[in-house]
Amino acid sequence: MAAQHKRSWKLQEFVAHGSNVSCLSLGPSSGRVMVTGGEDRKVNMWAVGKPNVILTLSGHTSPVEYVKFNSGEDLVIAGSQSGTLKIWDLEAAKIVRTLTGHKSSIRGIDFHPYGEFVASGSLDTNVKLWDVRRKGCIVTLKGHSDGINFVKFSPDGRWIVSASEDNTVKLWDLTSGKLLHEFKQHTAAVNCVEFHPKEFLLATASNDRTVKFWDLETFQLVSTTDAETNGIRCAAFHPDGHSLFSGAQDSMRVYGWEPVRCYDSVSLAWGKVADIAISSSQLIGASYHQTNVAVWVVDLEHLENLIAKYNDETADAVTGAPGEQKRAQVVPSTKTPPRKAFSTERPQTTSSKPRLKEEQSAIPEESANKEGEGINDDKNLAAPGDIFTAKKRLDRTPPRQKHEPFQPPLEDPLSQGPVKQAPVVKPSAIVPEPVKPTKPTSVNDKPANKQKDMIPSERDKPAGLQLSDFLPARTPMVNEKDANNEQNIRPKNPAMSEKEAVSTLAKSHESIAAIMTSRLKNLSVVARFWGDGDIKNAVQISVDMNDQAVLVDLLNVLCLKQTLWNLDVCSLVLPHLKDLISSKYESYVQAGAMAIKLILRNFAPVIKSNMAAPPVSVGVDLVREERYNKCHKCYLHLRSIREALSSKTSISGKMGSLFREMSLAFSSLD
């Protein structure tokens, strides 16, 4: 038992979301970062071995069903239950692309190895290829008869493979946009597909409890593993390509394929493992249950010796020469002739030519994506044949990562059996440096640099930090005295000494500290009533404070606790929501919009029915009269908000989409 504990151990378990976790993914390069998605519609990022969230990314309006890092771990894409995909730049912590077109929940996503493309698979049975820069669907691949569970680009970026609930795996050629081959020998849903990192070999893992290996030159079955006790949920090749790891419920196995053999098997209590990754000489596995996420570590240091031992035993069986003699003999290979290798040289493609800045900035971020069903769905986009057909081979191999590989700390939290909270070094792409207080984004603000709309691979990175990176922006709560002294806070000449910079930071810090202290004092007053269960008075006090920041904080909590709402709360909040949606700060507008949509969704039928049938006599049914008066008050405020929205629906961009969405929600009052 002691040896077993040394080989694998539970690193950590923590609460990842306020509601059930629905998906997670480990960083493919370092294995030391993790992203999770939940029914709370949020995407959270974590450092493996640490319990505190690094970033919380919001924007989806329905539960998040699938999340994925890119190879450089500086972008995260998340697909939702509604079929929408959103891409976040982790350095800027903001959404850079929104892709719509799927008609059902997203269950598989992958980034192209070196192009600005994304593949996605959905329960609508379709696989879509997206041009990220132009925000359009290039190809819709149809052929599966059930939902898609997994999609993957080949290492050279020329193929997409899709695994489905219909027990099949399909290989698609991107040059022609057609089906290349269909693998049919699984007897249950296929959950995961992995390409060998060096050879034309494909591994497919299924609920039929087997892993099958396929030759991609002949499309023939190479071998099949023996059935495990449970369906196989995830798989990953070792970076050196000598073995494959499979993850099933409460177990992990290591396989070879020519001939098929199980090198090792480890029993773990990780439950339904969701993803695995190889980091140095360790395998990291992550699983989730309800709101919790657990991370497990398996030590792989003995693996190479174990594989060498198996190979030696195979050589003994072939030559009949035991011991050291076998190393001096020529051993006939039990493998097939060497397979063709994937070319990882980046082809010069028509879509990789630099675009004009004006052309980049001319495309609005939230413009509607044209959903197509053919090879060339958008006439403004290049056809797949043009994109994925090489025009000229380059002499260099492109870097597969934008940042230096992860270097583990001297005291690695994954290197010991007992759970330790040792510091984990985070990749440089995880969070922007430095962290500084910023004001909420203004609805009417326009970026001074049009290149800010471009994703990280398209914009030029600064050589180093600028002094302006350290200067705090003005917050929405700054008083008039501080506003008049803004010129003193922001010096005209950026070339100041270190001492002057520290002095400037100290001055602005005192101002911000005073603002935050005042807000904390106000919130503590509201919290006293809230803690006593007097929600109505808590709302009344926050409204009477005439501080939009406090009201926004309260609304964000109320929108998570929908059972606390009633007509009294609606009548108190509605008069101030009109001011919030007219604010120049994006976070205030979003909080107001969220509250308005909640009120319309839950109370519009009650308000509408009371307006249609007012009480006939006075003083007879006091409860009905009181309810009618509250509904009438709410109705008048909602009508005022609706009139204010009518002038905002023509705004373009993200805010325009939000205003149009709110305007449509008011149809429930008609």
XYZ file of C-alpha atoms in Angstrom:
670
model
C 0.000 0.000 0.000
C 2.851 2.388 0.766
C 4.292 1.946 -2.714
C 0.881 2.675 -4.219
C 0.593 5.938 -2.290
C 3.999 7.053 -3.549
C 3.007 6.469 -7.162
C -0.229 8.461 -7.018
C -1.838 10.913 -4.631
C -4.565 13.477 -4.372
C -3.043 16.943 -4.701
C -6.049 19.115 -3.875
C -9.822 19.440 -3.858
C -11.611 22.772 -3.818
C -14.908 24.492 -4.604
C -14.579 25.832 -8.143
C -17.986 27.448 -8.819
C -21.055 28.657 -7.004
C -23.131 26.054 -8.863
C -22.348 22.707 -10.482
C -19.152 22.411 -12.532
C -19.923 21.216 -16.066
C -16.471 21.015 -17.730
C -12.744 21.505 -17.199
C -9.516 21.431 -19.177
C -5.816 21.351 -18.246
C -3.157 23.454 -19.974
C -1.831 21.338 -22.874
C 1.733 22.687 -22.703
C 2.547 23.065 -19.012
C -0.133 20.947 -17.354
C 0.040 23.446 -14.484
C -2.975 25.622 -15.259
C -6.617 24.618 -15.433
C -9.811 26.232 -16.643
C -13.302 25.268 -15.480
C -16.799 26.104 -16.678
C -20.013 25.903 -14.688
C -23.748 26.224 -14.652
C -23.220 29.701 -13.176
C -22.189 30.724 -16.755
C -18.681 31.641 -15.621
C -15.243 30.431 -16.699
C -12.642 30.260 -13.898
C -8.894 29.764 -14.276
C -6.680 28.105 -11.663
C -3.032 27.262 -11.006
C -2.718 23.538 -10.297
C -1.797 23.103 -6.639
C -3.360 26.380 -5.511
C -6.952 26.819 -4.284
C -7.425 30.466 -5.277
C -8.921 31.479 -8.603
C -6.592 33.423 -10.930
C -9.233 34.844 -13.263
C -13.002 34.765 -13.524
C -14.249 35.264 -17.080
C -17.892 36.103 -17.703
C -19.951 36.798 -20.783
C -21.989 33.678 -21.503
C -25.733 33.835 -20.902
C -26.212 30.068 -20.554
C -24.266 27.298 -18.750
C -20.743 26.688 -20.045
C -20.413 23.177 -21.505
C -16.835 22.995 -22.869
C -13.586 24.881 -22.246
C -10.169 24.686 -23.903
C -6.748 26.401 -23.791
C -4.775 27.126 -26.937
C -1.279 25.642 -27.195
C 0.342 28.821 -25.808
C -2.089 28.904 -22.851
C -2.749 32.628 -23.424
C -6.207 32.162 -24.962
C -9.236 30.299 -23.597
C -12.316 29.365 -25.590
C -15.603 28.311 -24.000
C -18.730 26.894 -25.623
C -22.127 27.252 -24.002
C -25.374 25.336 -23.864
C -26.891 27.752 -26.375
C -24.207 26.977 -28.989
C -22.207 30.215 -28.615
C -18.398 30.243 -28.481
C -16.402 33.002 -26.781
C -12.625 33.493 -26.857
C -10.834 35.348 -24.047
C -7.395 36.933 -24.165
C -5.939 36.034 -20.756
C -3.428 38.891 -20.769
C -6.170 41.480 -21.196
C -8.805 39.365 -19.374
C -11.422 40.273 -21.963
C -13.473 38.675 -24.712
C -11.827 39.063 -28.111
C -14.201 36.982 -30.237
C -17.790 35.730 -30.086
C -18.815 33.048 -32.595
C -22.431 32.025 -33.112
C -23.917 29.449 -35.460
C -24.401 26.154 -33.626
C -27.983 25.311 -32.718
C -27.280 23.261 -29.613
C -24.793 22.690 -26.801
C -21.047 22.726 -27.601
C -19.295 19.464 -26.677
C -15.919 19.708 -28.416
C -13.494 22.513 -29.348
C -9.921 22.655 -30.621
C -7.505 25.388 -31.728
C -5.664 25.014 -35.028
C -1.950 24.173 -34.434
C -0.696 27.432 -35.955
C -3.502 29.136 -37.861
C -6.160 31.523 -36.599
C -8.861 28.873 -36.825
C -11.058 26.980 -34.380
C -13.024 23.744 -34.825
C -16.151 23.043 -32.785
C -18.561 20.138 -32.447
C -22.068 20.295 -31.060
C -25.067 18.213 -30.083
C -26.626 19.524 -33.314
C -24.434 16.801 -35.008
C -22.389 19.384 -36.965
C -18.701 20.232 -36.947
C -17.844 23.835 -37.806
C -14.546 25.439 -38.777
C -14.226 29.119 -37.861
C -11.943 31.898 -39.082
C -11.232 33.625 -35.775
C -9.928 36.872 -37.267
C -12.952 37.435 -39.486
C -15.422 35.835 -37.094
C -17.054 33.667 -39.732
C -17.872 30.015 -40.288
C -15.792 28.648 -43.177
C -17.067 25.065 -43.278
C -19.963 23.150 -41.779
C -19.151 19.432 -41.849
C -22.234 17.204 -41.791
C -22.444 13.443 -41.566
C -22.824 12.344 -37.959
C -26.230 11.045 -36.878
C -25.837 11.989 -33.205
C -24.147 14.641 -31.066
C -20.415 15.339 -31.305
C -18.323 14.517 -28.202
C -14.834 15.560 -29.318
C -12.999 17.327 -32.162
C -9.264 17.506 -32.837
C -6.944 18.989 -35.470
C -4.139 16.820 -36.811
C -0.604 17.989 -35.871
C -0.077 19.406 -39.381
C -3.433 21.216 -39.327
C -4.713 19.556 -42.530
C -7.337 17.266 -40.990
C -10.091 17.407 -38.396
C -11.236 14.274 -36.603
C -14.618 14.152 -34.853
C -15.947 11.590 -32.362
C -19.650 11.118 -31.840
C -22.374 9.508 -29.778
C -23.230 7.504 -32.932
C -20.201 5.210 -32.178
C -18.206 6.506 -35.143
C -15.111 8.618 -35.714
C -14.879 10.682 -38.904
C -11.719 12.093 -40.471
C -12.262 15.263 -42.537
C -9.899 16.766 -45.104
C -9.834 20.563 -44.779
C -8.388 21.144 -48.247
C -11.466 19.690 -49.936
C -13.918 20.082 -47.058
C -14.962 16.442 -47.490
C -15.018 13.236 -45.473
C -11.738 11.335 -45.803
C -12.584 8.189 -43.831
C -15.021 6.856 -41.231
C -13.920 4.519 -38.427
C -16.843 2.300 -37.369
C -15.610 -0.531 -35.158
C -16.518 0.943 -31.763
C -19.753 -0.376 -30.215
C -20.509 2.623 -27.979
C -20.096 6.394 -27.957
C -16.554 7.625 -28.646
C -15.348 10.106 -26.012
C -11.820 11.061 -27.023
C -9.497 10.992 -30.050
C -5.745 11.631 -30.026
C -3.154 11.880 -32.817
C 0.277 10.391 -32.242
C 2.750 13.306 -31.918
C 5.166 11.843 -34.504
C 3.485 9.127 -36.597
C 0.399 8.683 -38.762
C -1.373 6.914 -35.899
C -4.744 7.649 -34.316
C -6.084 6.468 -30.939
C -9.818 6.454 -30.191
C -11.261 5.913 -26.688
C -14.849 4.840 -26.186
C -17.581 3.927 -23.733
C -17.210 0.352 -25.020
C -14.221 0.308 -22.567
C -11.557 -0.071 -25.243
C -8.906 2.026 -26.979
C -8.394 1.350 -30.681
C -5.294 2.324 -32.657
C -5.609 3.141 -36.374
C -3.029 3.502 -39.133
C -3.715 6.791 -40.936
C -1.946 5.736 -44.130
C -4.010 2.597 -44.717
C -6.959 3.485 -42.392
C -6.682 -0.044 -40.995
C -7.096 -1.077 -37.372
C -3.658 -1.629 -35.818
C -4.774 -3.065 -32.457
C -7.449 -2.960 -29.772
C -6.936 -3.008 -26.007
C -8.736 -5.431 -23.727
C -11.957 -4.099 -22.245
C -11.513 -2.112 -19.040
C -14.043 -2.095 -16.192
C -15.522 1.278 -17.225
C -15.812 3.445 -20.300
C -12.671 5.407 -21.184
C -13.245 9.120 -20.735
C -9.939 10.666 -21.873
C -6.597 9.705 -23.395
C -3.219 11.291 -24.122
C -0.019 10.192 -25.849
C 3.263 10.604 -24.028
C 5.183 13.552 -25.585
C 7.888 11.095 -26.691
C 5.269 8.953 -28.410
C 6.247 5.650 -26.788
C 2.951 5.041 -24.940
C -0.639 6.162 -24.488
C -2.350 7.000 -21.190
C -6.054 6.284 -20.773
C -8.253 7.650 -18.007
C -11.385 5.827 -16.868
C -13.424 5.995 -13.690
C -11.052 5.416 -10.755
C -8.251 4.020 -12.938
C -5.400 4.969 -15.269
C -3.606 2.639 -17.689
C -0.551 2.891 -19.914
C -0.700 1.129 -23.291
C 1.552 0.142 -26.155
C 0.044 -0.787 -29.511
C 2.421 -2.883 -31.616
C 1.747 -5.408 -30.234
C -1.020 -4.148 -27.924
C -0.058 -4.407 -24.274
C -0.791 -2.749 -20.935
C 2.481 -1.464 -19.480
C 0.981 -0.269 -16.218
C -2.295 0.165 -14.357
C -2.958 2.482 -11.416
C -6.103 2.528 -9.281
C -7.129 6.000 -8.119
C -10.176 7.504 -6.440
C -10.469 10.375 -8.893
C -13.982 9.386 -9.974
C -15.025 10.367 -13.491
C -11.799 11.949 -14.657
C -12.411 14.820 -17.109
C -8.915 15.567 -18.453
C -5.310 14.411 -18.145
C -2.000 16.093 -19.047
C 1.673 15.164 -18.875
C 3.931 17.533 -16.919
C 7.607 16.572 -16.681
C 7.584 13.048 -15.220
C 4.084 13.305 -13.793
C 0.577 12.775 -15.061
C -1.969 15.316 -13.833
C -5.615 14.225 -13.768
C -8.597 16.412 -12.913
C -12.208 15.510 -12.199
C -15.279 17.318 -10.937
C -18.365 16.472 -8.908
C -21.121 19.002 -8.278
C -19.317 22.247 -7.287
C -15.965 20.621 -6.436
C -12.866 19.935 -8.535
C -10.196 17.400 -7.531
C -6.646 17.148 -8.903
C -4.585 13.935 -8.778
C -0.944 13.239 -9.549
C 0.610 10.002 -10.859
C 4.400 9.600 -10.748
C 5.761 8.386 -14.105
C 9.470 8.189 -13.285
C 9.438 4.392 -13.400
C 7.570 4.297 -16.728
C 10.520 4.326 -19.138
C 12.239 1.535 -17.229
C 8.985 -0.417 -17.254
C 8.594 -0.017 -21.030
C 12.240 -0.987 -21.574
C 11.647 -4.089 -19.469
C 8.631 -5.076 -21.577
C 10.593 -4.513 -24.783
C 13.434 -6.648 -23.453
C 11.007 -9.428 -22.603
C 9.605 -9.231 -26.123
C 13.122 -9.436 -27.514
C 13.776 -12.505 -25.335
C 10.675 -14.169 -26.707
C 11.821 -13.522 -30.278
C 15.519 -14.420 -29.963
C 15.480 -16.842 -27.075
C 18.534 -14.997 -25.673
C 18.021 -14.067 -22.015
C 19.934 -11.545 -19.940
C 22.646 -9.361 -21.450
C 22.983 -11.499 -24.592
C 19.889 -9.986 -26.170
C 21.519 -6.556 -26.387
C 24.298 -7.936 -28.569
C 21.952 -9.681 -30.996
C 19.963 -8.273 -33.866
C 16.343 -8.479 -32.722
C 13.694 -8.645 -35.430
C 11.225 -5.797 -34.959
C 7.677 -6.703 -33.956
C 6.431 -3.411 -35.423
C 5.295 -2.570 -38.874
C 7.660 -0.519 -41.059
C 8.038 3.086 -39.844
C 5.002 5.197 -40.572
C 4.921 8.528 -42.266
C 5.359 11.465 -39.900
C 3.205 14.586 -39.714
C 4.845 17.680 -41.161
C 4.855 20.462 -38.607
C 6.321 23.080 -40.964
C 3.917 25.937 -41.274
C 2.747 26.419 -44.866
C 2.513 29.902 -46.328
C -1.222 30.335 -46.738
C -3.403 32.985 -48.258
C -5.088 33.604 -44.917
C -1.783 34.205 -43.110
C -0.874 37.312 -45.113
C -0.832 40.479 -42.993
C -4.044 42.437 -43.147
C -4.386 46.181 -43.180
C -5.046 47.796 -39.831
C -7.993 49.627 -41.329
C -9.491 46.353 -42.476
C -9.038 44.818 -39.041
C -10.643 47.717 -37.233
C -13.487 48.030 -39.712
C -15.043 44.767 -38.512
C -17.160 45.368 -35.380
C -16.545 42.888 -32.570
C -20.125 41.813 -32.039
C -21.264 41.828 -35.652
C -23.507 38.925 -36.542
C -21.652 35.895 -37.854
C -23.065 34.496 -41.032
C -23.902 30.866 -40.399
C -23.363 28.703 -43.450
C -23.855 25.127 -44.362
C -21.359 24.650 -47.181
C -17.685 24.782 -47.932
C -17.578 28.507 -48.680
C -20.281 29.830 -46.359
C -19.113 33.424 -46.258
C -18.130 34.998 -49.540
C -15.753 37.325 -47.742
C -13.813 34.381 -46.320
C -11.214 32.319 -48.107
C -12.223 28.846 -49.206
C -10.737 25.924 -47.238
C -8.737 24.801 -50.225
C -6.968 28.166 -50.333
C -6.360 28.223 -46.599
C -4.985 24.737 -46.024
C -3.151 24.118 -49.316
C 0.526 24.921 -48.931
C 1.884 27.441 -51.433
C 5.506 27.268 -50.344
C 7.334 25.348 -47.690
C 9.265 27.441 -45.231
C 12.663 26.470 -43.891
C 11.671 27.090 -40.313
C 9.410 25.326 -37.896
C 7.116 27.797 -36.133
C 7.201 27.992 -32.378
C 4.266 26.065 -30.969
C 4.117 28.248 -27.872
C 4.185 31.985 -27.393
C 5.828 31.756 -24.008
C 8.713 29.896 -22.415
C 7.890 26.348 -21.264
C 6.780 26.067 -17.679
C 9.677 25.664 -15.251
C 8.574 23.977 -12.009
C 9.663 25.574 -8.725
C 12.390 24.020 -6.607
C 9.775 22.760 -4.177
C 7.197 21.371 -6.593
C 3.777 20.773 -4.973
C 3.304 17.803 -7.308
C 6.519 16.038 -6.300
C 5.442 14.648 -2.913
C 2.686 12.332 -1.850
C 1.055 14.406 0.924
C -1.002 17.391 -0.120
C 1.086 20.573 0.017
C 0.185 24.115 -0.852
C 3.609 24.989 -2.199
C 3.738 27.915 -4.606
C 3.146 27.102 -8.243
C 4.888 29.184 -10.866
C 2.341 30.506 -13.326
C 3.037 30.972 -17.031
C 3.659 34.582 -17.942
C 0.621 34.616 -20.196
C -1.856 33.951 -17.413
C -2.388 37.409 -15.984
C -1.435 40.876 -17.151
C 1.456 42.538 -15.391
C 1.212 44.568 -13.344
C -2.225 44.335 -11.711
C -3.577 47.829 -11.351
C -6.966 49.327 -10.425
C -8.969 50.262 -13.453
C -12.261 51.993 -13.978
C -15.204 50.153 -15.523
C -15.115 50.226 -19.289
C -17.045 53.131 -20.718
C -19.835 52.259 -23.137
C -18.919 55.139 -25.428
C -15.148 54.797 -25.180
C -13.359 54.052 -28.428
C -9.918 52.423 -28.443
C -7.180 54.830 -29.305
C -5.288 52.085 -31.067
C -7.245 50.125 -33.632
C -4.901 47.186 -33.186
C -6.454 46.520 -29.769
C -9.286 44.738 -31.554
C -6.844 42.219 -32.923
C -6.164 38.967 -31.120
C -2.737 38.538 -29.465
C -1.049 36.847 -32.390
C -1.868 39.830 -34.637
C -0.777 42.714 -32.501
C 2.717 43.854 -31.681
C 3.780 43.173 -28.114
C 5.648 45.974 -26.283
C 9.281 45.262 -25.548
C 8.818 46.119 -21.871
C 6.512 47.739 -19.357
C 5.751 51.396 -19.868
C 5.374 53.860 -17.028
C 1.760 54.404 -18.063
C 1.128 50.743 -17.193
C 1.639 51.610 -13.545
C -0.549 54.743 -13.455
C -4.036 54.009 -12.098
C -7.014 55.114 -14.138
C -9.677 57.350 -12.658
C -12.422 55.360 -10.969
C -16.137 56.212 -11.309
C -16.368 57.194 -7.641
C -13.646 59.884 -7.661
C -15.014 63.114 -6.130
C -14.896 66.490 -7.804
C -11.844 67.626 -5.863
C -9.842 64.662 -7.115
C -11.230 65.216 -10.606
C -9.946 68.778 -10.613
C -6.543 67.546 -9.506
C -6.332 64.904 -12.206
C -3.578 66.819 -13.954
C -1.506 66.481 -10.793
C -2.093 62.732 -10.738
C -1.109 62.176 -14.368
C 2.129 63.989 -15.190
C 2.497 65.346 -18.692
C 5.999 64.017 -19.081
C 6.052 60.185 -18.844
C 9.837 60.136 -18.449
C 9.917 60.572 -14.683
C 12.282 59.155 -12.117
C 11.508 56.107 -10.034
C 11.056 58.243 -6.932
C 8.534 60.493 -8.700
C 6.648 57.449 -10.009
C 6.403 55.975 -6.501
C 5.202 59.317 -5.151
C 2.535 59.526 -7.863
C 1.354 56.015 -7.118
C 1.165 56.785 -3.409
C -1.029 59.839 -3.986
C -3.496 57.980 -6.191
C -3.442 55.016 -3.804
C -4.595 57.215 -0.922
C -7.492 58.477 -3.020
C -8.560 55.003 -4.074
C -8.158 53.674 -0.533
C -10.470 56.417 0.775
C -13.072 55.567 -1.863
C -12.952 51.845 -1.124
C -13.108 52.473 2.637
C -16.245 54.565 2.152
C -17.839 51.888 0.000
C -16.979 49.180 2.537
C -18.609 51.241 5.275
C -21.810 51.594 3.234
C -21.872 47.905 2.364
C -21.413 46.934 6.018
C -24.570 48.894 6.866
C -26.481 47.046 4.146
C -24.994 43.735 5.319
C -26.409 44.175 8.848
C -29.971 44.256 7.533
C -29.206 41.543 5.005
C -27.856 39.271 7.729
C -31.090 39.690 9.711
C -33.099 38.565 6.685
C -34.666 42.005 6.167
C -34.078 42.106 2.408
C -36.566 44.917 1.728
C -34.874 47.317 4.153
C -31.417 46.285 2.893
C -32.496 47.270 -0.628
C -34.147 50.448 0.625
C -30.990 51.563 2.449
C -28.734 50.863 -0.527
C -31.079 52.911 -2.731
C -31.188 55.781 -0.220
C -27.385 55.950 -0.162
C -27.542 57.295 -3.725
C -24.320 55.426 -4.575
C -24.536 53.520 -7.842
C -21.504 51.393 -6.941
C -23.241 50.047 -3.809
C -26.458 49.437 -5.757
C -24.555 47.529 -8.460
C -22.892 45.342 -5.816
C -26.290 44.565 -4.306
C -27.888 43.821 -7.693
C -25.128 41.378 -8.572
C -25.967 39.421 -5.417
C -29.736 39.644 -5.898
C -29.492 38.356 -9.455
C -27.758 35.227 -8.141
C -30.506 34.752 -5.521
C -33.665 35.011 -7.610
C -35.898 33.681 -4.798
C -35.317 36.932 -2.850
C -37.150 39.020 -5.436
C -40.737 40.184 -4.953
C -42.873 43.119 -6.091
C -41.614 45.256 -3.185
C -37.979 44.774 -4.256
C -38.920 45.424 -7.903
C -40.681 48.691 -7.068
C -37.643 49.871 -5.053
C -35.041 48.959 -7.664
C -36.776 49.852 -10.961
C -36.607 53.673 -10.590
C -32.805 53.444 -10.503
C -32.291 50.901 -13.275
C -32.954 53.558 -15.917
C -29.953 55.513 -14.631
C -27.784 52.385 -14.588
C -28.430 51.437 -18.223
C -27.654 55.028 -19.207
C -24.325 54.945 -17.353
C -21.094 55.320 -19.293
C -19.606 52.369 -17.404
C -20.100 48.964 -18.957
C -20.255 47.048 -15.653
C -23.103 49.292 -14.442
C -25.025 48.808 -17.693
C -24.628 45.030 -17.489
C -25.822 44.915 -13.876
C -28.876 47.015 -14.736
C -29.644 44.920 -17.820
C -29.372 41.686 -15.845
C -31.857 42.983 -13.250
C -34.314 44.227 -15.893
C -34.295 40.895 -17.728
C -34.827 39.032 -14.444
C -37.806 41.234 -13.528
C -39.384 40.823 -16.955
C -38.860 37.074 -16.951
C -40.349 36.495 -13.461
C -42.853 39.321 -12.945
C -44.060 40.436 -16.399
C -47.017 37.972 -16.408
C -48.169 39.174 -12.953
C -47.826 42.850 -13.886
C -49.590 42.325 -17.213
C -52.544 40.435 -15.688
C -53.045 43.065 -12.967
C -52.939 45.907 -15.487
C -55.530 44.106 -17.610
C -57.927 43.519 -14.682
C -57.754 46.303 -12.048
C -59.888 45.971 -8.880
C -63.436 47.162 -9.534
C -64.350 48.393 -6.050
C -62.218 50.162 -3.477
C -61.745 48.926 0.092
C -63.147 45.459 -0.483
C -60.054 43.390 -1.314
C -57.153 45.243 0.274
C -54.564 42.614 -0.687
C -55.574 42.814 -4.336
C -55.536 46.616 -4.246
C -52.039 46.631 -2.737
C -50.794 44.172 -5.357
C -52.359 46.257 -8.124
C -50.687 49.446 -6.845
C -47.264 47.748 -6.776
C -47.791 46.332 -10.263
C -48.918 49.708 -11.585
C -45.833 51.383 -10.128
C -43.549 48.737 -11.684
C -45.376 49.030 -15.011
C -44.831 52.791 -15.196
C -41.107 52.432 -14.491
C -40.741 49.612 -17.029
C -42.464 51.717 -19.666
C -40.075 54.601 -18.919
C -37.089 52.231 -19.269
C -38.481 50.898 -22.543
C -38.712 54.400 -23.976
C -35.114 55.083 -22.948
C -33.995 51.873 -24.657
C -35.614 52.804 -27.974
C -32.888 55.377 -28.611
C -30.061 52.938 -27.785
C -30.898 49.945 -29.964
C -29.166 51.509 -32.965
C -25.793 51.501 -31.166
C -23.314 49.083 -32.735
C -21.054 46.675 -30.916
C -21.462 44.744 -27.705
C -23.611 47.307 -25.916
C -25.897 47.607 -28.903
C -26.510 43.858 -28.801
C -27.278 44.078 -25.083
C -29.762 46.930 -25.574
C -31.480 45.080 -28.414
C -31.725 41.967 -26.269
C -33.363 43.972 -23.477
C -35.746 45.575 -25.948
C -36.879 42.155 -27.130
C -37.445 41.057 -23.521
C -40.055 43.826 -23.128
C -42.323 41.982 -25.589
C -43.571 39.943 -22.599
C -45.450 43.070 -21.428
C -47.346 43.487 -24.715
